[in-house]
Amino acid sequence: MKKIIIANWKMNPTSQKEAEKLFSANSKIISTVKKNQIVICPPFVYLAKFKKYFHTFKKSNLFKASLGAQNLFYQENGPFTGEISGEMLYDLGVRYVILGHSERRLNGETNEEVNKKIKSALRAGLSPIICIGEKERDLNLNYLSYIKEQVENCLKNITKKDLIKIIIAYEPIWAIGKNAISEAKAEEFREIKVFIKKVLSDKFGFEAVSKIKIIYGGSVHPKNALNFLSEGEADGLLIGRDSIDLNKFKEIIKTIEQ
Ligand code: PGA
């Protein structure tokens, strides 16, 4: 089955020149993708620059790639200094948006705000990639109630019809970034995927959740990427650091395309 690979560039790189260089090298890598779908999520300021490339990709039907953003504000327009709406992103050619990333939750973003952002993303025609995941695991399994609460609150009042457009990214905080405490195992992801599906089917019914994509993120690298997809049965990957390391990104794409 087709997997979705999301490249989260985070707040990198620092100049337009570097961003273009990274993007052009990335397009070469993406051009080799036949089976899967790639979503590149650069910082807001580079989106407009990349729009024209994605337009060409789409027209030539060459690349299975889309443009994504890393956040949005839940109002369409108005007196919201410094904010960017889903409608503005859609107009730029953006079709996906990462919401509720743990690095944003760390700065105070709540499930309620993520919920509002999901609704406005859907209204604007964007597919939300919702990040959830616990800080730490405990033997009493409290982390499962934490995940359940995140899923339920983020998806409050979302319709069954919209559910299909949503991607859930399980990103355990303890496995993210260069300060990760340890790496998650593929089987740990698989268990959580089953758990999330159960939470979702209790809320939306089994039929409605059968098609929802649940992907893995957190220290994905060339050596574990395939394992998360095969053994872990992840529907895709959300990649941070290794999506801006060209050699590693290339290697990841090569292994999953085989
Ligand atoms: P990482 O980041 O791959 O660098 O761990 C993943 C993420 O935060 O989305």
Short mmCIF file of C-alpha atoms and ligand atoms in Angstrom, two decimals:
data_model
loop_
_atom_site.label_atom_id
_atom_site.label_comp_id
_atom_site.label_asym_id
_atom_site.label_seq_id
_atom_site.Cartn_x
_atom_site.Cartn_y
_atom_site.Cartn_z
CA MET A 1 0.00 0.00 0.00
CA LYS A 2 1.11 3.56 -0.75
CA LYS A 3 2.82 5.21 2.23
CA ILE A 4 2.94 8.91 3.00
CA ILE A 5 6.34 10.37 3.88
CA ILE A 6 6.28 13.79 5.49
CA ALA A 7 9.42 15.91 5.66
CA ASN A 8 9.22 18.37 8.57
CA TRP A 9 11.99 20.90 7.96
CA LYS A 10 11.07 22.67 11.24
CA MET A 11 12.81 26.09 11.50
CA ASN A 12 15.46 25.25 8.88
CA PRO A 13 17.39 26.41 6.89
CA THR A 14 18.17 30.04 7.74
CA SER A 15 18.47 31.53 4.26
CA GLN A 16 16.49 31.45 1.01
CA LYS A 17 19.59 30.40 -0.83
CA GLU A 18 20.05 27.34 1.34
CA ALA A 19 16.34 26.55 1.19
CA GLU A 20 16.40 26.56 -2.61
CA LYS A 21 19.48 24.39 -2.64
CA LEU A 22 17.87 21.92 -0.26
CA PHE A 23 14.65 21.96 -2.23
CA SER A 24 16.29 21.42 -5.58
CA ALA A 25 18.30 18.47 -4.22
CA ASN A 26 15.09 17.18 -2.67
CA SER A 27 13.27 17.31 -5.99
CA LYS A 28 15.89 15.06 -7.51
CA ILE A 29 15.27 12.57 -4.72
CA ILE A 30 11.50 12.91 -5.04
CA SER A 31 11.69 12.32 -8.78
CA THR A 32 12.70 8.71 -8.03
CA VAL A 33 9.52 8.10 -6.03
CA LYS A 34 7.08 5.88 -7.86
CA LYS A 35 5.11 4.06 -5.20
CA ASN A 36 4.75 6.48 -2.30
CA GLN A 37 3.60 10.03 -1.60
CA ILE A 38 5.96 12.74 -0.31
CA VAL A 39 4.96 15.93 1.51
CA ILE A 40 7.59 18.63 2.03
CA CYS A 41 6.84 21.02 4.92
CA PRO A 42 9.26 23.98 4.88
CA PRO A 43 8.90 27.11 7.04
CA PHE A 44 6.12 29.52 5.92
CA VAL A 45 8.57 31.99 4.35
CA TYR A 46 9.72 29.47 1.71
CA LEU A 47 6.29 28.21 0.67
CA ALA A 48 5.65 30.89 -1.94
CA LYS A 49 9.01 30.19 -3.56
CA PHE A 50 8.28 26.47 -3.86
CA LYS A 51 4.75 26.84 -5.19
CA LYS A 52 5.85 27.06 -8.81
CA TYR A 53 7.80 23.80 -8.62
CA PHE A 54 4.86 21.88 -7.22
CA HIS A 55 2.67 23.33 -9.93
CA THR A 56 5.05 21.96 -12.55
CA PHE A 57 5.29 18.58 -10.81
CA LYS A 58 1.54 18.29 -10.82
CA LYS A 59 1.16 19.31 -14.43
CA SER A 60 3.79 16.90 -15.66
CA ASN A 61 2.48 14.22 -13.29
CA LEU A 62 6.13 13.48 -12.63
CA PHE A 63 6.40 13.66 -8.89
CA LYS A 64 4.14 12.23 -6.27
CA ALA A 65 4.80 15.21 -4.05
CA SER A 66 2.82 17.87 -2.23
CA LEU A 67 3.57 20.99 -0.25
CA GLY A 68 2.76 21.15 3.45
CA ALA A 69 2.90 23.79 6.20
CA GLN A 70 3.90 23.42 9.86
CA ASN A 71 1.04 25.36 11.47
CA LEU A 72 -1.88 27.70 10.81
CA PHE A 73 -4.21 30.03 12.68
CA TYR A 74 -7.85 29.04 13.06
CA GLN A 75 -9.44 32.23 11.75
CA GLU A 76 -9.79 32.89 8.03
CA ASN A 77 -8.61 36.53 8.12
CA GLY A 78 -8.89 39.66 10.26
CA PRO A 79 -7.10 41.43 13.11
CA PHE A 80 -4.72 38.61 14.10
CA THR A 81 -1.25 40.11 13.90
CA GLY A 82 1.44 37.67 12.86
CA GLU A 83 -0.94 34.81 12.05
CA ILE A 84 -1.43 32.84 8.82
CA SER A 85 -4.70 31.16 7.82
CA GLY A 86 -5.49 27.88 6.09
CA GLU A 87 -7.07 29.79 3.20
CA MET A 88 -3.81 31.70 2.63
CA LEU A 89 -1.88 28.44 2.68
CA TYR A 90 -4.27 26.73 0.26
CA ASP A 91 -3.90 29.65 -2.12
CA LEU A 92 -0.12 29.09 -2.05
CA GLY A 93 -0.55 25.51 -3.22
CA VAL A 94 -0.27 23.98 0.25
CA ARG A 95 -2.40 20.84 0.70
CA TYR A 96 -1.25 19.45 4.07
CA VAL A 97 -0.61 21.04 7.45
CA ILE A 98 1.14 19.68 10.54
CA LEU A 99 -0.89 20.55 13.66
CA GLY A 100 -0.22 20.10 17.36
CA HIS A 101 3.45 19.23 17.04
CA SER A 102 4.97 18.58 20.48
CA GLU A 103 7.40 21.47 19.97
CA ARG A 104 4.35 23.76 19.72
CA ARG A 105 2.52 22.07 22.60
CA LEU A 106 5.63 22.77 24.67
CA ASN A 107 4.92 26.46 24.10
CA GLY A 108 1.39 26.09 25.36
CA GLU A 109 -0.66 24.85 22.40
CA THR A 110 -3.62 22.89 23.78
CA ASN A 111 -5.83 20.11 22.39
CA GLU A 112 -8.65 22.66 22.19
CA GLU A 113 -6.56 24.95 19.97
CA VAL A 114 -5.47 22.01 17.85
CA ASN A 115 -9.14 21.08 17.46
CA LYS A 116 -9.99 24.58 16.19
CA LYS A 117 -7.03 24.46 13.83
CA ILE A 118 -8.09 21.05 12.46
CA LYS A 119 -11.57 22.40 11.70
CA SER A 120 -10.21 25.46 9.94
CA ALA A 121 -7.70 23.38 7.97
CA LEU A 122 -10.54 21.15 6.74
CA ARG A 123 -12.65 24.19 5.87
CA ALA A 124 -9.75 25.55 3.80
CA GLY A 125 -9.30 22.25 1.94
CA LEU A 126 -6.13 21.15 3.72
CA SER A 127 -5.40 17.69 5.13
CA PRO A 128 -4.38 18.01 8.78
CA ILE A 129 -1.49 15.90 10.08
CA ILE A 130 -2.23 15.78 13.82
CA CYS A 131 0.68 15.05 16.14
CA ILE A 132 0.02 13.22 19.37
CA GLY A 133 2.29 11.39 21.80
CA GLU A 134 3.23 11.07 25.42
CA LYS A 135 6.21 12.57 27.28
CA GLU A 136 7.07 9.33 29.00
CA ARG A 137 5.87 5.79 29.49
CA ASP A 138 4.87 4.37 32.87
CA LEU A 139 4.13 0.88 34.09
CA ASN A 140 0.58 1.84 35.09
CA LEU A 141 -0.14 2.65 31.44
CA ASN A 142 -1.25 6.20 32.22
CA TYR A 143 0.25 7.19 28.89
CA LEU A 144 -2.58 5.36 27.14
CA SER A 145 -5.20 7.57 28.81
CA TYR A 146 -3.09 10.59 27.84
CA ILE A 147 -3.09 9.51 24.18
CA LYS A 148 -6.82 8.73 24.31
CA GLU A 149 -7.52 12.20 25.68
CA GLN A 150 -5.40 13.83 22.98
CA VAL A 151 -7.18 11.91 20.22
CA GLU A 152 -10.67 12.55 21.59
CA ASN A 153 -10.16 16.24 22.35
CA CYS A 154 -8.34 17.05 19.13
CA LEU A 155 -11.10 15.36 17.11
CA LYS A 156 -14.06 16.80 19.02
CA ASN A 157 -17.04 17.47 16.69
CA ILE A 158 -15.17 16.31 13.60
CA THR A 159 -17.53 14.57 11.20
CA LYS A 160 -17.08 11.02 9.92
CA LYS A 161 -16.87 12.43 6.40
CA ASP A 162 -13.87 14.60 7.35
CA LEU A 163 -12.09 11.84 9.21
CA ILE A 164 -10.76 10.34 6.00
CA LYS A 165 -8.81 13.56 5.26
CA ILE A 166 -7.02 13.44 8.61
CA ILE A 167 -3.63 11.83 9.25
CA ILE A 168 -2.62 11.01 12.80
CA ALA A 169 1.10 11.09 13.55
CA TYR A 170 2.10 9.23 16.69
CA GLU A 171 5.27 10.94 17.88
CA PRO A 172 6.35 9.88 21.37
CA ILE A 173 8.16 12.91 22.81
CA TRP A 174 10.80 10.69 24.41
CA ALA A 175 11.86 9.54 20.92
CA ILE A 176 11.95 12.91 19.13
CA GLY A 177 14.97 14.99 18.18
CA LYS A 178 18.60 14.86 19.11
CA ASN A 179 17.78 14.82 22.83
CA ALA A 180 15.64 11.69 22.50
CA ILE A 181 15.86 9.44 25.55
CA SER A 182 15.59 6.31 23.42
CA GLU A 183 14.33 5.10 20.06
CA ALA A 184 10.82 3.74 19.75
CA LYS A 185 10.47 0.19 18.46
CA ALA A 186 8.31 -0.76 15.52
CA GLU A 187 6.22 -3.08 17.71
CA GLU A 188 5.63 -0.24 20.19
CA PHE A 189 4.24 1.82 17.33
CA ARG A 190 2.04 -1.06 16.15
CA GLU A 191 0.49 -1.41 19.59
CA ILE A 192 -0.28 2.31 19.74
CA LYS A 193 -1.72 2.21 16.23
CA VAL A 194 -4.15 -0.53 17.31
CA PHE A 195 -4.98 1.49 20.43
CA ILE A 196 -5.65 4.71 18.46
CA LYS A 197 -7.85 2.77 16.01
CA LYS A 198 -9.85 1.41 18.93
CA VAL A 199 -10.31 4.89 20.43
CA LEU A 200 -11.37 6.17 17.01
CA SER A 201 -13.76 3.34 16.27
CA ASP A 202 -15.46 3.75 19.65
CA LYS A 203 -16.09 7.35 18.61
CA PHE A 204 -16.73 7.09 14.87
CA GLY A 205 -17.52 3.44 14.20
CA PHE A 206 -15.23 0.78 12.74
CA GLU A 207 -16.14 1.48 9.11
CA ALA A 208 -15.21 5.18 9.34
CA VAL A 209 -11.75 4.56 10.77
CA SER A 210 -10.65 1.74 8.50
CA LYS A 211 -9.17 4.21 6.01
CA ILE A 212 -7.59 6.74 8.37
CA LYS A 213 -3.79 6.90 8.12
CA ILE A 214 -1.75 6.53 11.29
CA ILE A 215 1.92 7.31 10.80
CA TYR A 216 5.06 7.26 12.95
CA GLY A 217 7.49 10.09 13.76
CA GLY A 218 10.47 10.47 16.09
CA SER A 219 14.10 9.77 15.18
CA VAL A 220 13.26 8.08 11.90
CA HIS A 221 16.51 7.29 10.07
CA PRO A 222 17.65 5.10 7.16
CA LYS A 223 18.08 2.03 9.36
CA ASN A 224 14.68 2.02 11.08
CA ALA A 225 12.39 3.62 8.44
CA LEU A 226 11.44 0.42 6.65
CA ASN A 227 10.91 -1.43 9.90
CA PHE A 228 8.30 1.08 11.08
CA LEU A 229 6.47 0.65 7.78
CA SER A 230 6.65 -3.14 7.55
CA GLU A 231 6.80 -4.59 11.05
CA GLY A 232 5.22 -1.50 12.62
CA GLU A 233 2.51 -1.33 9.91
CA ALA A 234 2.80 2.47 9.89
CA ASP A 235 0.89 4.13 7.03
CA GLY A 236 3.74 6.58 6.68
CA LEU A 237 6.51 8.50 8.43
CA LEU A 238 7.02 12.01 9.76
CA ILE A 239 10.71 12.80 9.48
CA GLY A 240 12.50 15.73 11.15
CA ARG A 241 16.30 15.87 11.19
CA ASP A 242 16.89 13.28 8.47
CA SER A 243 14.58 15.07 6.05
CA ILE A 244 17.08 17.94 5.79
CA ASP A 245 20.11 15.67 5.65
CA LEU A 246 20.22 14.93 1.95
CA ASN A 247 22.17 11.68 2.08
CA LYS A 248 19.99 10.26 4.80
CA PHE A 249 16.75 11.40 3.19
CA LYS A 250 17.85 9.86 -0.09
CA GLU A 251 18.67 6.59 1.64
CA ILE A 252 15.29 6.52 3.41
CA ILE A 253 13.44 7.09 0.15
CA LYS A 254 15.54 4.45 -1.61
CA THR A 255 14.84 1.80 1.03
CA ILE A 256 11.12 2.39 1.14
CA GLU A 257 10.75 2.50 -2.63
CA GLN A 258 12.35 -0.93 -3.06
P1 PGA B 1 13.11 13.95 14.42
O1 PGA B 1 11.82 14.86 14.48
O2 PGA B 1 12.95 13.04 13.22
O3 PGA B 1 14.25 14.88 14.27
O4 PGA B 1 13.17 13.15 15.70
C1 PGA B 1 10.55 14.37 14.20
C2 PGA B 1 9.51 15.42 14.46
O5 PGA B 1 9.65 16.15 15.46
O6 PGA B 1 8.54 15.56 13.69
#
